[in-house]
Tab-separated table of C-alpha atoms in Angstrom:
chain	number	residue	atom	x	y	z
A	19	UNK	CA	-17.165	34.812	4.923
A	20	UNK	CA	-15.755	34.033	1.675
A	21	UNK	CA	-17.722	32.896	-0.919
A	22	UNK	CA	-15.545	29.925	-2.472
A	23	UNK	CA	-14.715	30.777	-6.656
A	24	UNK	CA	-17.206	28.892	-9.074
A	25	UNK	CA	-15.917	24.513	-9.533
A	26	UNK	CA	-14.884	26.713	-13.477
A	27	UNK	CA	-12.019	27.365	-12.387
A	28	UNK	CA	-10.293	24.130	-11.308
A	29	UNK	CA	-7.367	23.425	-13.792
A	30	UNK	CA	-6.450	19.306	-14.674
A	31	UNK	CA	-3.579	18.492	-15.521
A	32	UNK	CA	-1.111	15.370	-15.668
A	33	UNK	CA	2.744	15.668	-15.427
A	34	UNK	CA	5.685	12.995	-16.000
A	35	UNK	CA	5.960	11.039	-12.831
A	36	UNK	CA	8.089	7.825	-11.247
A	37	UNK	CA	4.103	6.162	-11.243
A	38	UNK	CA	4.737	7.642	-15.913
A	39	UNK	CA	1.557	10.270	-14.949
A	40	UNK	CA	-0.404	11.788	-12.505
A	41	UNK	CA	-3.570	13.320	-12.420
A	42	UNK	CA	-4.045	16.401	-10.873
A	43	UNK	CA	-6.561	19.171	-10.325
A	44	UNK	CA	-5.744	22.494	-9.406
A	45	UNK	CA	-7.299	25.694	-8.578
A	46	UNK	CA	-5.028	29.139	-6.614
A	47	UNK	CA	-2.161	30.776	-6.944
A	48	UNK	CA	-0.125	31.814	-3.909
A	49	UNK	CA	1.595	28.759	-1.649
A	50	UNK	CA	1.047	25.427	-3.240
A	51	UNK	CA	-0.649	22.666	-1.419
A	52	UNK	CA	-0.970	19.727	-2.514
A	53	UNK	CA	-3.634	17.336	-0.828
A	54	UNK	CA	-3.726	13.477	-0.953
A	55	UNK	CA	-6.875	11.326	-0.937
A	56	UNK	CA	-7.626	8.780	0.638
A	57	UNK	CA	-8.788	4.695	0.127
A	58	UNK	CA	-11.294	4.585	-2.117
A	59	UNK	CA	-11.229	8.181	-3.287
A	60	UNK	CA	-9.912	10.265	-5.303
A	61	UNK	CA	-8.963	14.021	-6.196
A	62	UNK	CA	-12.781	14.861	-6.517
A	63	UNK	CA	-12.866	14.145	-2.303
A	64	UNK	CA	-11.324	17.529	-2.019
A	65	UNK	CA	-13.986	19.438	-4.214
A	66	UNK	CA	-15.164	21.505	-1.085
A	67	UNK	CA	-11.135	23.101	-0.208
A	68	UNK	CA	-9.609	23.215	-3.530
A	69	UNK	CA	-12.181	26.977	-4.055
A	70	UNK	CA	-11.836	27.473	-0.130
A	71	UNK	CA	-8.353	27.067	-0.074
A	72	UNK	CA	-8.015	29.427	-2.678
A	73	UNK	CA	-9.779	32.001	-1.928
A	74	UNK	CA	-7.817	32.436	1.070
A	75	UNK	CA	-4.876	33.230	-1.444
A	76	UNK	CA	-3.103	29.855	-1.912
A	77	UNK	CA	-2.439	27.377	-5.495
A	78	UNK	CA	-4.593	24.142	-3.890
A	79	UNK	CA	-3.591	20.938	-5.724
A	80	UNK	CA	-4.980	17.951	-5.451
A	81	UNK	CA	-3.775	14.766	-6.689
A	82	UNK	CA	-5.135	10.463	-7.949
A	83	UNK	CA	-2.526	9.184	-5.910
A	84	UNK	CA	-0.618	6.845	-8.448
A	85	UNK	CA	-3.855	3.386	-9.333
A	86	UNK	CA	-5.922	5.966	-8.979
A	87	UNK	CA	-8.570	7.801	-11.893
A	88	UNK	CA	-6.790	9.614	-14.098
A	89	UNK	CA	-2.890	8.625	-12.099
A	90	UNK	CA	-1.061	5.621	-14.393
A	91	UNK	CA	-1.929	2.293	-12.613
A	92	UNK	CA	1.234	0.061	-13.006
A	93	UNK	CA	0.968	-3.540	-12.750
A	94	UNK	CA	3.372	-4.308	-10.332
A	95	UNK	CA	2.089	-4.985	-6.410
A	96	UNK	CA	4.953	-3.223	-4.781
A	97	UNK	CA	5.574	0.130	-7.229
A	98	UNK	CA	2.550	1.142	-4.342
A	99	UNK	CA	5.252	1.100	-1.705
A	100	UNK	CA	4.591	3.906	0.681
A	101	UNK	CA	8.144	5.115	-1.123
A	102	UNK	CA	7.147	5.428	-4.056
A	103	UNK	CA	4.299	7.128	-3.488
A	104	UNK	CA	6.588	9.756	-1.476
A	105	UNK	CA	9.316	10.198	-4.743
A	106	UNK	CA	5.345	10.710	-6.527
A	107	UNK	CA	5.039	13.924	-4.308
A	108	UNK	CA	8.357	14.708	-5.018
A	109	UNK	CA	8.198	14.960	-8.637
A	110	UNK	CA	4.857	16.564	-8.721
A	111	UNK	CA	6.389	19.514	-6.761
A	112	UNK	CA	9.063	19.899	-8.978
A	113	UNK	CA	6.480	19.191	-11.979
A	114	UNK	CA	4.748	22.425	-10.743
A	115	UNK	CA	7.700	24.602	-9.983
A	116	UNK	CA	7.560	25.173	-6.694
A	117	UNK	CA	10.487	24.330	-4.419
A	118	UNK	CA	8.697	23.420	-1.509
A	119	UNK	CA	4.923	22.995	-0.907
A	120	UNK	CA	2.217	22.469	2.147
A	121	UNK	CA	1.104	18.959	2.061
A	122	UNK	CA	-2.678	17.634	3.708
A	123	UNK	CA	-4.020	13.503	3.565
A	124	UNK	CA	-6.603	11.981	4.628
A	125	UNK	CA	-6.810	8.539	5.375
A	126	UNK	CA	-4.395	7.016	3.635
A	127	UNK	CA	-3.288	10.756	2.137
A	128	UNK	CA	-1.947	10.700	5.755
A	129	UNK	CA	0.349	8.946	6.064
A	130	UNK	CA	1.285	9.656	2.862
A	131	UNK	CA	1.641	13.370	3.847
A	132	UNK	CA	3.597	11.702	7.297
A	133	UNK	CA	5.870	10.004	5.005
A	134	UNK	CA	6.363	12.645	2.595
A	135	UNK	CA	7.401	14.640	5.394
A	136	UNK	CA	9.630	12.839	7.086
A	137	UNK	CA	11.114	12.283	4.269
A	138	UNK	CA	11.459	15.808	2.883
A	139	UNK	CA	11.646	18.264	5.386
A	140	UNK	CA	13.550	20.213	2.548
A	141	UNK	CA	10.317	20.232	0.403
A	142	UNK	CA	7.794	19.840	2.715
A	143	UNK	CA	7.435	22.529	5.066
A	144	UNK	CA	4.446	21.835	6.851
A	145	UNK	CA	2.351	18.821	7.034
A	146	UNK	CA	-1.464	18.131	8.041
A	147	UNK	CA	-3.155	15.283	8.976
A	148	UNK	CA	-7.253	14.046	8.217
A	149	UNK	CA	-8.152	11.604	10.311
A	150	UNK	CA	-5.464	8.625	10.520
A	151	UNK	CA	-2.672	10.333	13.200
A	152	UNK	CA	0.059	9.879	12.950
A	153	UNK	CA	2.728	7.041	14.438
A	154	UNK	CA	6.865	6.674	13.548
A	155	UNK	CA	7.530	3.665	11.429
A	156	UNK	CA	8.772	0.964	13.663
A	157	UNK	CA	6.906	-1.625	16.307
A	158	UNK	CA	5.522	-4.927	15.151
A	159	UNK	CA	4.902	-6.103	12.015
A	160	UNK	CA	1.789	-5.024	10.639
A	161	UNK	CA	0.069	-8.079	9.521
A	162	UNK	CA	1.173	-9.925	12.639
A	163	UNK	CA	-0.420	-6.899	14.688
A	164	UNK	CA	-3.567	-7.003	12.575
A	165	UNK	CA	-3.492	-11.173	12.706
A	166	UNK	CA	-3.909	-10.088	17.288
A	167	UNK	CA	-6.561	-7.776	15.733
A	168	UNK	CA	-9.255	-10.140	14.357
A	169	UNK	CA	-10.004	-12.871	17.254
A	170	UNK	CA	-12.452	-14.980	15.349
A	171	UNK	CA	-13.003	-12.536	13.159
A	172	UNK	CA	-10.904	-10.756	9.919
A	173	UNK	CA	-9.412	-7.799	10.180
A	174	UNK	CA	-10.187	-5.230	6.885
A	175	UNK	CA	-7.078	-4.807	6.354
A	176	UNK	CA	-6.253	-8.324	6.275
A	177	UNK	CA	-8.753	-9.033	4.122
A	178	UNK	CA	-7.868	-6.393	1.832
A	179	UNK	CA	-3.885	-7.207	1.802
A	180	UNK	CA	-4.992	-10.689	-1.107
A	181	UNK	CA	-4.377	-9.737	-4.669
A	182	UNK	CA	-7.339	-10.240	-6.139
A	183	UNK	CA	-10.089	-11.202	-2.989
A	184	UNK	CA	-11.535	-8.537	-1.928
A	185	UNK	CA	-11.697	-7.092	-5.723
A	186	UNK	CA	-13.874	-10.167	-6.553
A	187	UNK	CA	-16.275	-8.247	-4.000
A	188	UNK	CA	-16.564	-5.336	-5.109
A	189	UNK	CA	-16.178	-4.760	-8.342
A	190	UNK	CA	-19.136	-6.914	-9.776
A	191	UNK	CA	-21.432	-3.918	-8.117
A	192	UNK	CA	-18.656	-1.761	-7.944
A	193	UNK	CA	-22.107	1.708	-7.225
A	194	UNK	CA	-23.193	-0.279	-4.583
A	195	UNK	CA	-19.789	-1.693	-2.965
A	196	UNK	CA	-19.075	1.743	-1.868
A	197	UNK	CA	-22.525	2.935	-1.127
A	198	UNK	CA	-21.940	1.150	1.688
A	199	UNK	CA	-18.304	2.000	2.737
A	200	UNK	CA	-18.793	5.459	2.582
A	201	UNK	CA	-22.365	4.944	5.210
A	202	UNK	CA	-20.056	2.438	7.131
A	203	UNK	CA	-18.557	4.948	8.236
A	204	UNK	CA	-19.755	8.180	7.785
A	205	UNK	CA	-21.782	9.425	11.785
A	206	UNK	CA	-25.327	9.799	10.185
A	207	UNK	CA	-25.628	6.635	8.714
A	208	UNK	CA	-22.790	3.633	10.391
A	209	UNK	CA	-23.574	0.744	12.256
A	210	UNK	CA	-24.772	1.219	15.711
A	211	UNK	CA	-23.243	-0.034	18.756
A	212	UNK	CA	-23.491	-3.362	19.421
A	213	UNK	CA	-24.387	-4.043	15.942
A	214	UNK	CA	-21.717	-5.491	13.618
A	215	UNK	CA	-18.720	-3.399	13.078
A	216	UNK	CA	-17.819	-3.111	9.326
A	217	UNK	CA	-14.032	-3.652	9.638
A	218	UNK	CA	-14.527	-7.523	10.278
A	219	UNK	CA	-15.764	-10.114	7.923
A	220	UNK	CA	-16.258	-13.648	9.394
A	221	UNK	CA	-13.342	-16.212	8.371
A	222	UNK	CA	-16.329	-18.426	6.602
A	223	UNK	CA	-17.198	-16.729	3.229
A	224	UNK	CA	-17.215	-13.392	5.144
A	225	UNK	CA	-17.692	-10.130	2.605
A	226	UNK	CA	-17.586	-6.495	4.336
A	227	UNK	CA	-20.279	-5.762	2.358
A	228	UNK	CA	-22.003	-8.278	4.662
A	229	UNK	CA	-22.011	-5.127	7.707
A	230	UNK	CA	-23.177	-2.465	5.458
A	231	UNK	CA	-25.716	-0.276	6.946
A	232	UNK	CA	-28.695	-0.195	3.977
A	233	UNK	CA	-30.415	2.725	3.103
A	234	UNK	CA	-30.512	5.958	2.655
A	235	UNK	CA	-26.607	7.868	0.975
A	236	UNK	CA	-24.489	9.849	3.579
A	237	UNK	CA	-25.599	13.896	4.090
A	238	UNK	CA	-22.504	14.379	2.821
A	239	UNK	CA	-23.008	11.742	-0.878
A	240	UNK	CA	-24.828	13.062	-3.040
A	241	UNK	CA	-26.112	10.195	-6.054
A	242	UNK	CA	-23.892	12.187	-8.799
A	243	UNK	CA	-20.945	12.209	-5.958
A	244	UNK	CA	-21.547	8.600	-6.121
A	245	UNK	CA	-21.716	8.686	-9.452
A	246	UNK	CA	-18.062	10.547	-10.235
A	247	UNK	CA	-16.606	7.688	-7.459
A	248	UNK	CA	-18.178	4.676	-9.026
A	249	UNK	CA	-17.089	5.873	-12.375
A	250	UNK	CA	-13.799	6.133	-11.376
A	251	UNK	CA	-13.255	2.659	-10.036
A	252	UNK	CA	-15.643	1.450	-12.874
A	253	UNK	CA	-12.868	1.980	-15.777
A	254	UNK	CA	-10.014	1.312	-13.765
A	255	UNK	CA	-11.008	-1.288	-11.658
A	256	UNK	CA	-9.416	-1.952	-7.515
A	257	UNK	CA	-6.337	-3.454	-7.811
A	258	UNK	CA	-4.012	-0.042	-7.943
A	259	UNK	CA	-6.234	1.135	-4.754
A	260	UNK	CA	-5.849	-1.765	-2.643
A	261	UNK	CA	-2.452	-2.499	-3.664
A	262	UNK	CA	-1.449	0.413	-0.627
A	263	UNK	CA	-3.124	-2.540	1.799
A	264	UNK	CA	-0.494	-4.698	0.341
A	265	UNK	CA	2.800	-2.748	0.899
A	266	UNK	CA	2.077	-2.100	5.027
A	267	UNK	CA	5.589	-4.685	5.532
A	268	UNK	CA	7.389	-3.510	2.947
A	269	UNK	CA	6.671	0.391	4.025
A	270	UNK	CA	7.375	-1.810	7.516
A	271	UNK	CA	11.154	-2.910	6.188
A	272	UNK	CA	12.061	0.290	4.196
A	273	UNK	CA	11.273	3.097	6.786
A	274	UNK	CA	12.937	0.776	9.781
A	275	UNK	CA	15.944	3.738	9.106
A	276	UNK	CA	13.427	5.986	10.417
A	277	UNK	CA	12.785	4.110	13.252
A	278	UNK	CA	10.700	6.321	16.075
A	279	UNK	CA	11.405	9.076	14.129
A	280	UNK	CA	9.683	12.580	14.405
A	281	UNK	CA	7.915	14.749	12.458
A	282	UNK	CA	9.201	18.596	13.311
A	283	UNK	CA	7.980	20.245	10.749
A	284	UNK	CA	4.674	22.669	11.956
A	285	UNK	CA	2.000	20.540	11.994
A	286	UNK	CA	-1.792	19.413	11.662
A	287	UNK	CA	-4.389	17.320	13.443
A	288	UNK	CA	-7.818	17.368	12.219
A	289	UNK	CA	-10.166	13.828	13.127
A	290	UNK	CA	-13.566	12.601	13.509
A	291	UNK	CA	-14.593	12.005	17.408
A	292	UNK	CA	-16.525	8.694	16.182
A	293	UNK	CA	-14.415	7.495	13.387
A	294	UNK	CA	-12.245	3.926	14.224
A	295	UNK	CA	-8.936	5.468	13.092
A	296	UNK	CA	-10.055	8.015	15.883
A	297	UNK	CA	-10.731	5.603	18.867
A	298	UNK	CA	-7.704	2.912	18.252
A	299	UNK	CA	-5.165	5.211	18.109
A	300	UNK	CA	-5.426	7.283	20.608
A	301	UNK	CA	-1.956	6.065	21.995
A	302	UNK	CA	-1.020	7.895	18.808
A	303	UNK	CA	-2.959	11.123	19.390
A	304	UNK	CA	-1.405	11.521	23.259
A	305	UNK	CA	2.075	10.544	21.949
A	306	UNK	CA	1.871	14.148	19.600
A	307	UNK	CA	3.845	16.151	22.347
A	308	UNK	CA	6.451	13.348	21.138
A	309	UNK	CA	6.371	12.652	17.761
A	310	UNK	CA	5.118	15.935	16.506
A	311	UNK	CA	7.016	18.418	18.106
A	312	UNK	CA	5.914	20.846	15.357
A	313	UNK	CA	1.999	20.370	15.810
A	314	UNK	CA	0.241	24.246	15.680
A	315	UNK	CA	-3.016	22.927	15.721
A	316	UNK	CA	-5.266	19.341	17.008
A	317	UNK	CA	-8.689	18.680	16.411
A	318	UNK	CA	-11.308	16.464	17.860
A	319	UNK	CA	-14.500	16.866	15.392
A	320	UNK	CA	-17.659	15.702	17.863
A	321	UNK	CA	-19.992	13.799	15.559
A	322	UNK	CA	-17.734	13.352	13.189
A	323	UNK	CA	-17.254	10.043	11.212
A	324	UNK	CA	-14.301	9.378	8.655
A	325	UNK	CA	-14.435	11.171	5.351
A	326	UNK	CA	-14.413	14.279	7.783
A	327	UNK	CA	-13.839	17.213	5.237
A	328	UNK	CA	-16.238	15.992	3.503
A	329	UNK	CA	-19.126	15.287	6.333
A	330	UNK	CA	-17.647	19.107	7.546
A	331	UNK	CA	-16.638	20.241	5.235
A	332	UNK	CA	-17.229	24.745	6.043
A	333	UNK	CA	-15.250	23.102	9.940
A	334	UNK	CA	-12.430	21.866	7.917
A	335	UNK	CA	-11.827	24.800	5.561
A	336	UNK	CA	-11.388	27.459	8.219
A	337	UNK	CA	-9.426	24.968	10.739
A	338	UNK	CA	-6.898	24.025	7.978
A	339	UNK	CA	-6.953	28.090	6.040
A	340	UNK	CA	-6.038	29.900	9.698
A	341	UNK	CA	-2.915	26.491	10.508
A	342	UNK	CA	-1.847	27.692	6.356
A	343	UNK	CA	-2.450	31.987	7.517
A	344	UNK	CA	-0.165	30.404	10.550
A	345	UNK	CA	2.606	29.386	8.421
A	346	UNK	CA	3.144	32.764	7.059
A	347	UNK	CA	3.640	35.205	9.485
């Protein structure tokens, strides 16, 4: 098996985009593969994939999504709507001198990747989705769905949607909050069945971190890794990242013309068997023959949580490179 190229080969740069600027990290040469992270992460979430894809003969590019890391952080809440994030990806491909790309996303990045492929099939020739399945636009208004899920508790997405509320919990101790959030959704540290679900908060004075597991970090996350993530968010604050959640109803309205639309391009899905995204959206996975007719590779990793490309980097790299190689035939 190829040994990944050293991290010294990573190239940092910024490009002009609708957001103002986008920071990206690039490694390798060959067909372009754009890697889009989720919440609360950064380009660094792809640190294990960049060298592996470069070694396999691809130009791997991981960006900081607008509002994160060294990318611009617009002040307006509605500057984080899905249509704007898609246009950032289009601008990035063009700025790199390419006409087409494969786009791969994790968590919110999966949704961003799917929307990019749906809106611009002429640019994004294939799409890889990690952790969060594709569900076509449409259906009930998102805030109404989340309200119905909550019962006597409040769903974390609803909690994130109120400006300033989640920031007040997170920002006084960002490193500690991130450590708890990562642990809550990692296979080796997540709460056991029967313990309070960290995806919900108590309605009166509740905080997400009240339900985070204590103790050690998940095996995939070193103290140094945590320092990288915490350092970025301590510098930027959390509002840019949280604004993604605050645009879900706007996205629902913006994407109305695409209601029920399938993604036709070749696609990949990798989910974790212990990830709530996989279990809650099982119906979306079952619908893939209709919604992802180009699906050529689909995998559920046993014993894996939400941070899939960090929890299982070797396995994800093997599945990802094998799928990418199949596209070249």
